Amino acid sequence: MSKIIQNLQNMEIDSLKKLGEVAKYLNQHPMLRSFLISTGFIVTSKLIKLIKNRIKNNTILEIDFTNTIDSSDVDISPIEKLLDPNIISFRSLLDAIEKGANDKKVIGLVVRLSGDNHFSLANIQEFRNAVSYFKSKGKRTVAFTDSFCEAGSGIGRYYMASVFHDIYMAPSGTLNLINTQYDFAFIKKTLEKLNIVPDAITRKEYKNALNGLINEKLTEPEKESMNAIFKSLYEQIIEDIAKDRSLTKERVNELFESGPFSSDKALVNKLVDSTLYSDEVYTTTYEKLDTTKSKANLLYAHKYNTKTKPLYGKKIGRSQGIIALINAEGTIHQGTNNNKYNGGPSIGSDSLVLAIRSATLDKDVKAIVLRVNSGGGSYIASDMVHHEIEASKKAGKKIVISMGTYCASGGYFLACNADKIVALGATLTGSIGVLTAKFNLKGLWEEKAHVKFDALHLNPDGATDNSTYFSSLHNYSEKQLAEVNSYMDFIYEDFTSKVSKGRRLTRDQVEEVARGRVWTGAQAFKLSLVDKIGGLKEAIEVAKELVGIASNVQPHVVVYPKESVLSQLMGSSANNSQDLERRGTPAQVSITHSVGISTSIYSKFTSLTKLILLPNNSVSSIFNTIINNQTNSNTLSMNQSSLISSSF
């Protein structure tokens, strides 16, 4: 026994000697020592991260809509997260639900519907699609709320909830399931009172964004279009609710006409499954999932998303190619994108053209999915993007458009030549037309503000030339009006011809669906303006099919441009235009973002002192445009139906 102990002691002494020799060697080689220490630190950090991010068995994903949810399609940048660390991306929730559906450790989804977040019907449909996919994998889904809105329409919130297995509402809650009335404001008399004289020109009768300035009631074409849009949207909502709740469409129609409902009446009418408080919801859910509170692992969906691999990570060989994803959101204009800290998001044609071009130059990219969420904007900017899409197709790339809440007017202009177009049923699209407006503010300044003007003309005969063409102190002359009308005809002709070519329709077929009329995605599908009903997930599936990727293979999707805002701010400037094309971002974008971020930081200190003078709606936007003397002589913009989604 003593011999064994002696041997162990000798081994310990030998080990210490060897460790001492190693330490001495490392002291003599500091670079090697630093390398080993840093490697050990990295490996340890990785192990800690793996343990920390490990998804436990019996995980129940949670979504709490009392949190701030950013429904924008534009990615939240690292700098935006720094300025607003609590913001949650709507897209990240959709990705988490889809990933959770295929994760054996995830057993259910619980969603609290509450808060001040407002989602469009298209957003809601995409969310419903994700939940339906989760259900299709045999997993339980639960939605609960204190009330389906206490004051105001609860249609949107209930439409979101109806797809879940179980719907619970607090006993004191109400379900405001009622038919919606939308009121349109007309400010013609207001402008007259202010001595503002508008010149409004449109192509054609359904292009009605300016009607609120020049009329005192809805026009007959406007009524026809709006009624058809409302009917289409309501038919989709009623059909989906009837299917989800095992009711007839006739019965759901009756419920819409007889609401709102107290919790007991909602229960009797099979609109909810039980009236429970939040703690009771979780107790009931644990029982239905055959688990307990101690065994269940609750995890917020957005946290789950960060702990797991990206939904469309690199899972296939590069030989099958990459699908590029480009997000475009906001008003279309010339120049570079604006982010939400400097007036955006918006679609700058320079930014979007370079993003498409950088994906086109990448030999590994086989298809480009362009997610568009825009009600329109500049004709020239839209045409620049349309041309770039055509060039990308000629280079061999397949282009798929995924329409968001809106893809209308200028949005449809830039999208119409894609290989395939995918829209949600509630997407507002079409609006194939053009409008322009100019406001004569002379009466406002001189008679209301007592400002006097005098003028000098470079042309002695200035009264007969076009020097007042863009002046806010004059209406169009007859000569100028004729020229404006000629240019409007030119734009309309160009727009409709591009739709005809891109959608492979005759000019007569295009004219039937054009004239400025807005359609829902469901209507547009029947009219051959789009190819498929679905969201971004379905658009990626279409892209896979176009490039020959098997349906059961998860594609490698890369967001373009690849360069992040942070790297743009820290990086060096481009040497030439080819550098810009490769990186996919304009030369001045870093300055734009810097100014926007500085403005944002400043606004955080001053926001409490701001006085909001007008509500955030189309009329106030028009009014602000008038006061700030902002005119656009060639605008492809959607009409007032862009506000429909907010009325649910």
Short mmCIF file of N, CA and C in Angstrom, two decimals, residues 199-202 207-215 435-439 622 639-640:
data_model
loop_
_atom_site.label_atom_id
_atom_site.label_comp_id
_atom_site.label_asym_id
_atom_site.label_seq_id
_atom_site.Cartn_x
_atom_site.Cartn_y
_atom_site.Cartn_z
N ASP A 199 -54.41 72.87 -57.57
CA ASP A 199 -54.51 72.34 -58.92
C ASP A 199 -54.26 70.84 -58.80
N ALA A 200 -55.27 70.02 -59.01
CA ALA A 200 -55.15 68.57 -58.85
C ALA A 200 -55.49 67.87 -60.16
N ILE A 201 -54.57 67.04 -60.63
CA ILE A 201 -54.74 66.36 -61.92
C ILE A 201 -54.44 64.88 -61.72
N THR A 202 -55.30 64.01 -62.22
CA THR A 202 -55.11 62.57 -62.02
C THR A 202 -55.34 61.79 -63.31
N LYS A 207 -58.19 57.22 -59.45
CA LYS A 207 -57.02 57.75 -58.74
C LYS A 207 -57.49 58.89 -57.86
N ASN A 208 -57.91 58.55 -56.63
CA ASN A 208 -58.71 59.50 -55.86
C ASN A 208 -58.01 60.07 -54.63
N ALA A 209 -56.70 59.99 -54.54
CA ALA A 209 -56.00 60.50 -53.36
C ALA A 209 -56.23 61.99 -53.13
N LEU A 210 -56.50 62.71 -54.20
CA LEU A 210 -56.65 64.16 -54.09
C LEU A 210 -58.11 64.60 -53.96
N ASN A 211 -59.03 63.66 -53.95
CA ASN A 211 -60.45 64.02 -53.89
C ASN A 211 -60.80 64.80 -52.63
N GLY A 212 -60.12 64.53 -51.54
CA GLY A 212 -60.39 65.24 -50.30
C GLY A 212 -60.07 66.71 -50.37
N LEU A 213 -59.29 67.12 -51.39
CA LEU A 213 -58.91 68.53 -51.55
C LEU A 213 -59.88 69.29 -52.44
N ILE A 214 -60.50 68.57 -53.38
CA ILE A 214 -61.26 69.28 -54.42
C ILE A 214 -62.74 68.94 -54.42
N ASN A 215 -63.16 67.95 -53.60
CA ASN A 215 -64.56 67.56 -53.52
C ASN A 215 -65.06 67.65 -52.08
N LEU A 435 -50.89 60.88 -60.46
CA LEU A 435 -51.53 62.12 -60.01
C LEU A 435 -50.48 63.20 -59.76
N THR A 436 -50.93 64.42 -59.75
CA THR A 436 -50.06 65.53 -59.38
C THR A 436 -50.91 66.61 -58.73
N ALA A 437 -50.27 67.40 -57.89
CA ALA A 437 -50.99 68.49 -57.22
C ALA A 437 -50.06 69.67 -57.01
N LYS A 438 -50.63 70.83 -57.13
CA LYS A 438 -49.90 72.07 -56.88
C LYS A 438 -50.84 72.99 -56.10
N PHE A 439 -50.29 73.73 -55.16
CA PHE A 439 -51.12 74.57 -54.29
C PHE A 439 -50.70 76.03 -54.40
N ILE A 622 -51.58 65.71 -46.07
CA ILE A 622 -51.81 66.63 -47.19
C ILE A 622 -51.68 68.07 -46.71
N ASN A 639 -54.29 55.80 -53.40
CA ASN A 639 -55.31 56.71 -52.90
C ASN A 639 -55.65 56.45 -51.44
N GLN A 640 -56.75 57.04 -50.98
CA GLN A 640 -57.09 57.00 -49.56
C GLN A 640 -57.37 55.61 -49.03
#
